[in-house]
Short mmCIF file of C-alpha atoms and ligand atoms in Angstrom, two decimals:
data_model
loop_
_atom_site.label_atom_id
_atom_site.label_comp_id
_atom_site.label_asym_id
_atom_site.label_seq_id
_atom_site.Cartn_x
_atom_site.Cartn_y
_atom_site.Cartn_z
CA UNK A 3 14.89 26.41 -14.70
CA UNK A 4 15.83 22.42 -15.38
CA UNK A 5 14.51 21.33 -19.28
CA UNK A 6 14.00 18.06 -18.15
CA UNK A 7 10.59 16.36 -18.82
CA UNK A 8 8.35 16.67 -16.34
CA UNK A 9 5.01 13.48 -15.48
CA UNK A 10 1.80 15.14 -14.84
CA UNK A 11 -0.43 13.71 -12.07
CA UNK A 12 -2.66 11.66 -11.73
CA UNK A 13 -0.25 8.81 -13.62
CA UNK A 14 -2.93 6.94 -15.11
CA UNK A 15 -5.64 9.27 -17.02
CA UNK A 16 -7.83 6.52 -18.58
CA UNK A 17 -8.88 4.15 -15.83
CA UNK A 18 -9.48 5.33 -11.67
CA UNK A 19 -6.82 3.41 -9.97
CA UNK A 20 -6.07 3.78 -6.19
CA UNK A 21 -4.07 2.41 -3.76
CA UNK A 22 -0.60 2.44 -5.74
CA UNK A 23 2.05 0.20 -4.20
CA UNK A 24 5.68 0.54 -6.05
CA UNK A 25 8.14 -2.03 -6.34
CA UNK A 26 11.47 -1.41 -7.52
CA UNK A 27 13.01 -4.38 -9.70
CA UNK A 28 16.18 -3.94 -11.32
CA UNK A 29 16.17 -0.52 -13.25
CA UNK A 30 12.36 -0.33 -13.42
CA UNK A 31 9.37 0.84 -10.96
CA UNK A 32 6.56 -1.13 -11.34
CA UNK A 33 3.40 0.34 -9.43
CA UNK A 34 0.42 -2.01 -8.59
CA UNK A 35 -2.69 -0.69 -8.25
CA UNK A 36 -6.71 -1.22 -7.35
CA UNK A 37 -9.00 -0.65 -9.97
CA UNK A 38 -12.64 1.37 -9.50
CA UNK A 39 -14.76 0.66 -11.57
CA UNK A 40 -16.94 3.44 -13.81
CA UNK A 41 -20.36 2.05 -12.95
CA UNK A 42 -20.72 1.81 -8.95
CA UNK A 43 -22.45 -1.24 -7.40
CA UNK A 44 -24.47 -0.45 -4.19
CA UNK A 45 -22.82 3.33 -4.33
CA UNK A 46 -20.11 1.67 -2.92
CA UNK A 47 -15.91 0.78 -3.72
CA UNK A 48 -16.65 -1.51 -7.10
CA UNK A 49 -13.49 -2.80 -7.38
CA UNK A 50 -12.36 -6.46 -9.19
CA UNK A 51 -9.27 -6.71 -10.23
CA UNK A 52 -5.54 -5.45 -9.96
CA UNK A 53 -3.65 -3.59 -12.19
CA UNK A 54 0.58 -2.66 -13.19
CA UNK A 55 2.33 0.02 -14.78
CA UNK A 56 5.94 0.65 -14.77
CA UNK A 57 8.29 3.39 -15.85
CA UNK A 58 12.17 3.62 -15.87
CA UNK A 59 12.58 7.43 -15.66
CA UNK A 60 9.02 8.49 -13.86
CA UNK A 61 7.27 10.21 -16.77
CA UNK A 62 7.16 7.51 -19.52
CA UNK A 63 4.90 4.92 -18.11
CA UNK A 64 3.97 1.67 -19.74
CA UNK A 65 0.51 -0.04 -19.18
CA UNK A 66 0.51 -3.78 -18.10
CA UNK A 67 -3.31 -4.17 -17.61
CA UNK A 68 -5.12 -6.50 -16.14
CA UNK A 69 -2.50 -8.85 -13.66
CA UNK A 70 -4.94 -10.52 -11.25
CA UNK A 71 -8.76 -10.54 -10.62
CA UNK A 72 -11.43 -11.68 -8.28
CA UNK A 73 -11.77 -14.01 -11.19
CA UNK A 74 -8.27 -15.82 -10.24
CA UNK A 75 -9.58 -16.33 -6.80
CA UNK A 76 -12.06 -18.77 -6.45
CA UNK A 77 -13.09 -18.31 -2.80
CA UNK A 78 -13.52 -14.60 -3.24
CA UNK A 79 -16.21 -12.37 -4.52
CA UNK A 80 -15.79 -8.95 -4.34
CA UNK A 81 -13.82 -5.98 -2.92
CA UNK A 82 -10.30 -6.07 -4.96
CA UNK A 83 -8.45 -4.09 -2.54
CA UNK A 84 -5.03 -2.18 -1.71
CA UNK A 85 -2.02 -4.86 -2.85
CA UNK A 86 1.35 -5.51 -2.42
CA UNK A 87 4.08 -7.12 -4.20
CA UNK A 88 7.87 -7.73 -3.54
CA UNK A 89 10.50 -10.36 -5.28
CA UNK A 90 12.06 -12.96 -2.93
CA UNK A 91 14.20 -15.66 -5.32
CA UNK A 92 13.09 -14.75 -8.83
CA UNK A 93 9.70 -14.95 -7.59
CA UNK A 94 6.61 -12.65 -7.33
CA UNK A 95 4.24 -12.13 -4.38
CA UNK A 96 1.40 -10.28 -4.77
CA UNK A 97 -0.50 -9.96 -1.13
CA UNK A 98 -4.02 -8.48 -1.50
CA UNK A 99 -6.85 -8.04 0.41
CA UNK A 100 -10.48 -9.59 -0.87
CA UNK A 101 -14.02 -10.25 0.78
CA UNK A 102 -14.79 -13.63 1.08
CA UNK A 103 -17.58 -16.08 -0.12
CA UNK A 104 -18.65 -16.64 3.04
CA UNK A 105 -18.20 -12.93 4.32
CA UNK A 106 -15.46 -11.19 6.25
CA UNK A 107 -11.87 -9.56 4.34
CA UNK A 108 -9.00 -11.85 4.33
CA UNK A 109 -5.11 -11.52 2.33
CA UNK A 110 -4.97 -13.58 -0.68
CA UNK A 111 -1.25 -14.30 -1.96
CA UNK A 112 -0.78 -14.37 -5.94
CA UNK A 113 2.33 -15.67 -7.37
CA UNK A 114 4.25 -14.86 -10.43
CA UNK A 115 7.22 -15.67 -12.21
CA UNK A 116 7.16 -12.39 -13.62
CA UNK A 117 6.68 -8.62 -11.96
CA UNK A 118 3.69 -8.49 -14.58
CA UNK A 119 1.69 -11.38 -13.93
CA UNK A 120 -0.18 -13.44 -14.52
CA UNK A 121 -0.03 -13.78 -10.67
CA UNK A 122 -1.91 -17.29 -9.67
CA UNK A 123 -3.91 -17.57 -6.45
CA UNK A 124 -2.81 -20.10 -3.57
CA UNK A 125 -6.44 -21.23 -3.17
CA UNK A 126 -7.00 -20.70 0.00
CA UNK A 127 -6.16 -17.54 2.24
CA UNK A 128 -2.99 -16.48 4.13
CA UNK A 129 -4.58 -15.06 6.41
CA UNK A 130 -7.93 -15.06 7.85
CA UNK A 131 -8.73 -14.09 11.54
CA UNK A 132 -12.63 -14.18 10.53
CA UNK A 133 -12.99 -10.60 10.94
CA UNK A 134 -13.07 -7.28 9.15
CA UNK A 135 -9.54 -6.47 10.23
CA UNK A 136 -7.58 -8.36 7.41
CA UNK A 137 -6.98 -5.63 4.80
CA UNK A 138 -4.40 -3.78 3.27
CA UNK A 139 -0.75 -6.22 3.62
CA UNK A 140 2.31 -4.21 3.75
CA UNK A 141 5.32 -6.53 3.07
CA UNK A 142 9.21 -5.86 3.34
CA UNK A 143 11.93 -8.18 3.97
CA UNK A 144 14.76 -7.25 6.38
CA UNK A 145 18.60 -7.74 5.79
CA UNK A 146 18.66 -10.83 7.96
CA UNK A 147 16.13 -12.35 5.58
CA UNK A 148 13.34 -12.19 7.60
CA UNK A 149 9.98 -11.31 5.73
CA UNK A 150 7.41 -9.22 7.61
CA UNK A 151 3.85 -8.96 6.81
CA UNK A 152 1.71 -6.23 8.51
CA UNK A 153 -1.82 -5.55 7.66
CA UNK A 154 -4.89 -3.88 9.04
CA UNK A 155 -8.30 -1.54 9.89
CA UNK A 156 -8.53 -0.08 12.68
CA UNK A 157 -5.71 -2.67 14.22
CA UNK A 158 -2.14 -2.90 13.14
CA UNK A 159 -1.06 -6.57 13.17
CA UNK A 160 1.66 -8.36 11.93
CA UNK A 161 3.18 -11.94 10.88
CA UNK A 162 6.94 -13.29 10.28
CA UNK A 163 6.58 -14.59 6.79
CA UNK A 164 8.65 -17.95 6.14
CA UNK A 165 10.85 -17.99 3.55
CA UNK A 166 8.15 -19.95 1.23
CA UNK A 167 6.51 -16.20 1.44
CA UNK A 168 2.93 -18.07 1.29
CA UNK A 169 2.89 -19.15 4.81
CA UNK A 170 3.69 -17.63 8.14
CA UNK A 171 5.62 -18.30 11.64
CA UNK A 172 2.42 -20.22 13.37
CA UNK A 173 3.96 -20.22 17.14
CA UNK A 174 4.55 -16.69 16.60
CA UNK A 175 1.12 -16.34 15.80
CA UNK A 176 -0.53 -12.92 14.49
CA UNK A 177 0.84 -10.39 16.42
CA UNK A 178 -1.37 -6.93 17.57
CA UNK A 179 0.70 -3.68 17.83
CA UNK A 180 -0.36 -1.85 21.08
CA UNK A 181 -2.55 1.13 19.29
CA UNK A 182 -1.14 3.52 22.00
CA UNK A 183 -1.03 7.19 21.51
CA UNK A 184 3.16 7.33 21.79
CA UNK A 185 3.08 5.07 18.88
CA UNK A 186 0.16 6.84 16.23
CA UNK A 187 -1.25 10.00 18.42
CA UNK A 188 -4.60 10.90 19.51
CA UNK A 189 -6.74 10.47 16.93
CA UNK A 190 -10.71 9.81 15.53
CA UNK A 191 -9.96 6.08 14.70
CA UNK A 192 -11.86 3.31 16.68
CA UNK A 193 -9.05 2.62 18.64
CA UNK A 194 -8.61 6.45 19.69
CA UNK A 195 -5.41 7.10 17.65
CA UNK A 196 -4.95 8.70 14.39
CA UNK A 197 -4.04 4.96 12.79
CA UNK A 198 -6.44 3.92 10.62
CA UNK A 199 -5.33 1.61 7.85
CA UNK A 200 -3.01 1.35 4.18
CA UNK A 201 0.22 0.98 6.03
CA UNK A 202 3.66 0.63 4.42
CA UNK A 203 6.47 -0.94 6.20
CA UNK A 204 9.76 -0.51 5.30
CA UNK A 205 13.73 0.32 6.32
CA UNK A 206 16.01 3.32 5.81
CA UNK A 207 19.42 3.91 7.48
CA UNK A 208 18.98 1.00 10.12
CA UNK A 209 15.28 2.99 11.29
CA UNK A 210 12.31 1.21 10.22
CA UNK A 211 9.30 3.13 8.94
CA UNK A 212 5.16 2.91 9.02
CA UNK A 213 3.42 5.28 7.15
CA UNK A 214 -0.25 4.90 6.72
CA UNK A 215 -3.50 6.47 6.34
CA UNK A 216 -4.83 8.39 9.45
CA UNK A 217 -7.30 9.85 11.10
CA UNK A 218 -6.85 13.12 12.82
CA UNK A 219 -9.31 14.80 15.33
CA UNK A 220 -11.59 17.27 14.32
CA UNK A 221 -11.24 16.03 10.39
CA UNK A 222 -13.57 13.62 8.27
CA UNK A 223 -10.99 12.62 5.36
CA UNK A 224 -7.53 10.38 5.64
CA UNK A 225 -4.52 12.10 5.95
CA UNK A 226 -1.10 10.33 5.53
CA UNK A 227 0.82 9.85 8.91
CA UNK A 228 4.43 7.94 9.80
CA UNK A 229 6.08 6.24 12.77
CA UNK A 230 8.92 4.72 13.21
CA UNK A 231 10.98 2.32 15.35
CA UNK A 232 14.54 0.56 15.73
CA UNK A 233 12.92 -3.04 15.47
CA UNK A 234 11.09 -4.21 12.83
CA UNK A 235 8.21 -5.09 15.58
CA UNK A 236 8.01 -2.04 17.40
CA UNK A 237 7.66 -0.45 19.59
CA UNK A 238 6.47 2.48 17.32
CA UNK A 239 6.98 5.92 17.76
CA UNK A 240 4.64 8.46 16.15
CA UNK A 241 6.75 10.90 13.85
CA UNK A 242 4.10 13.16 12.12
CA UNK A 243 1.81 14.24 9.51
CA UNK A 244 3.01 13.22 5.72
CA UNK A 245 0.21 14.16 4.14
CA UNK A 246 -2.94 16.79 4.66
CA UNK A 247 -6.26 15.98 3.85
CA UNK A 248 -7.00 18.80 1.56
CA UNK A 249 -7.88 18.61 -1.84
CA UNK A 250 -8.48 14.87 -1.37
CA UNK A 251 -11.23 12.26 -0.55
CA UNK A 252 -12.11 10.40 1.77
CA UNK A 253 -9.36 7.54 2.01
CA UNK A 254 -5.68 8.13 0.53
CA UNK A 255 -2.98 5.47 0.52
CA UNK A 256 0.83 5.63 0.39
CA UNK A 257 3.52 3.59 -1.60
CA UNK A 258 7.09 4.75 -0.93
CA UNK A 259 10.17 3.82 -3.01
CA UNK A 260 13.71 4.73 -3.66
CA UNK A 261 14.20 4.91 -7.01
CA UNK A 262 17.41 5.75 -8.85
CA UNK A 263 18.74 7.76 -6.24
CA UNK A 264 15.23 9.96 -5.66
CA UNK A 265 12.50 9.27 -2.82
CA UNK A 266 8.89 9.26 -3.70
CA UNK A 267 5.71 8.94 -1.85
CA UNK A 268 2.63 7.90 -4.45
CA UNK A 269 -0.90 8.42 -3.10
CA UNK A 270 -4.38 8.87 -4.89
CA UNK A 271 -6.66 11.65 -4.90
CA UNK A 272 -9.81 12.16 -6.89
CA UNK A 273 -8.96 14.60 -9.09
CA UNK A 274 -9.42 12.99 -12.49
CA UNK A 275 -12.72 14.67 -13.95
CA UNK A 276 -15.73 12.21 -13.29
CA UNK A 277 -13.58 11.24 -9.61
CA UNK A 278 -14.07 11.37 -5.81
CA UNK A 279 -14.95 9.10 -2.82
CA UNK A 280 -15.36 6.20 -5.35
CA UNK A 281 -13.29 7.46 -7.85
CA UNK A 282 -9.66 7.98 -7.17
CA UNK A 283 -6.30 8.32 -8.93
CA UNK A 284 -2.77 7.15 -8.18
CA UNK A 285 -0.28 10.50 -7.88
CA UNK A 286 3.27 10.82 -7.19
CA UNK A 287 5.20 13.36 -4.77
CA UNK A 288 9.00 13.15 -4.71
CA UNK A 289 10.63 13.83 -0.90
CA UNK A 290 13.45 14.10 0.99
CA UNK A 291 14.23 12.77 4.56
CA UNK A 292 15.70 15.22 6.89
CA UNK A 293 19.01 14.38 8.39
CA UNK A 294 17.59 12.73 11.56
CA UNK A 295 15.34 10.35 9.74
CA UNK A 296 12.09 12.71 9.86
CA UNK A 297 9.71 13.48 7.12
CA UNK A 298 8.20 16.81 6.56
CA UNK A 299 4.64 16.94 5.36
CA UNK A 300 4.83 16.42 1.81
CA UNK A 301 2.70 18.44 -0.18
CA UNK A 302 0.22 16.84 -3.49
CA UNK A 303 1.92 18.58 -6.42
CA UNK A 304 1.66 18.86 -10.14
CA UNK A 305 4.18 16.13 -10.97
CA UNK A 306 7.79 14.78 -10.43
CA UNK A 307 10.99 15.49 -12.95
CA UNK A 308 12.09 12.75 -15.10
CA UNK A 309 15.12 11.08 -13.70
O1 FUB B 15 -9.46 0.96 -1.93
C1 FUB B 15 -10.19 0.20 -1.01
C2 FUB B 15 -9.75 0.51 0.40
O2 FUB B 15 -9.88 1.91 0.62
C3 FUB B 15 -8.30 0.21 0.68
O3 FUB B 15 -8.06 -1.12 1.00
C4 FUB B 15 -8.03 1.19 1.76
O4 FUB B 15 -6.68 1.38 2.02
C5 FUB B 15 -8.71 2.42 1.23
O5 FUB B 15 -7.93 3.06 0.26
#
């Protein structure tokens, strides 16, 4: 048996946090999270602000706090929801999803010179279809330097970033994925395949990657699916089931990183005492690909080994 130190999930044990999105940065992990709140509103997601943690060897984690809030973004008013943040030359993009003033979910874009904040809104949104769809931004940048930016419920859709990072390729336009069935399988989602929303976009070993929350027949609770492609705009193939739903709630979420030589797939639950449907906590699963670029389903689990 190894003596090493091993993190217990959930991470965070004094706050419900969902909707963890890693970024590696130098020889740290720093994971950004939602926030519920203790008291509901409505009986609904209460959720105002964004929060950071970060960790060098997975078990010792370090609490940043609050790094953004509803109360940063002056044309929003509620519904703090799933982030994401990457580094493009020394600076900090945070990309998250709010509802606003005048109704409808649109991606807000903070900015940082740090990976811990403050992060300072642009003042207006990035984007904003005036719809629903405009939730949960996935962001990676591909070795050619282009920056990709895909978002969406029950639609996948992307933009090309620019290089700014706050503004996007307008004769390109927002682009819809075709929601087939080769690309996310049958499924109970509106648009009659398992997609359903929290993507994450990202590259290994020249095959790009889009794992996100799904919808299977026959089940009421988000599972964690992938597909993947050889172009960073499709077309997507559908590769599998990550994650089950059992033992979880209604929505789950995935973050992947590669972190000092060790893959790991974070995801919330709501097994903190007190949680559930409005309730959740970020977890962490370590994985391995399989030589052709597949992913078995990855099972929750206790916690991960310190590296
Ligand atoms: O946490 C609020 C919303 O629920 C997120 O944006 C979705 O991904 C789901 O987790």
């Amino acid at each position: 048996m190894s003596d090493k130190k091993m993190s217990s999930n959930p991470i965070i044990k004094n706050i419900y946090t969902a909707d963890p999105a890693p970024m590696v940065y130098g020889d740290t992990l720093y994971l950004y999270t939602t926030h519920d709140e203790d008291e509901l509103i409505n009986d609904f997601y209460t959720m105002f602000d964004w929060r950071c943690y970060s960790t060098k060897d997975m078990v010792n984690w370090t609490d940043h706090g609050c790094i953004f809030s509803l109360d940063d973004i002056k044309w929003a008013d509620d519904r703090a929801w799933a982030p994401q943040t990457i580094e493009r030359n020394g600076k900090f993009y945070m990309y998250c999803p709010v509802h606003k003033k005048d109704s409808g979910m649109a991606i807000a874009v903070g900015v940082s010179d740090s990976p811990i904040g403050p992060f300072k809104d642009l003042g207006y949104p990035l984007i904003d279809e005036g719809d629903w769809n405009d939730i949960d931004p996935t962001v990676f940048i591909d070795d050619d330097g282009q920056a990709y930016l895909y978002f969406g419920n029950p639609e996948l859709r992307y933009v090309k970033l620019n290089e700014d990072m706050i503004s996007y390729d307008e004769c390109v336009g927002i682009v819809k994925i075709p929601m087939t069935e080769e690309s996310f399988a049958k499924g109970s989602h509106d648009t009659g395949t398992t997609y359903g929303e929290g993507p994450w976009f990202y590259k290994k070993n020249n095959l790009y990657y889009m794992v996100y929350a799904s919808f299977r027949e026959n089940q009421t609770d988000e599972s964690l699916s992938y597909s993947t492609s050889t172009s960073p705009t499709g077309p997507w193939v559908y590769g599998g089931v990550l994650m089950t739903e059992e033992g979880g709630v209604f929505t789950n979420h995935p973050g992947i990183a590669e972190f000092k030589g060790h893959n790991y797939l974070f995801y919330h639950t709501g097994e903190l005492p007190g949680g559930g449907l409005f309730h959740r906590s970020v977890c962490v699963a370590e994985f391995e690909y399989n030589e052709d670029g597949s992913i078995n389903t990855i099972p929750k689990c206790d916690g991960v080994e310190e590296i």
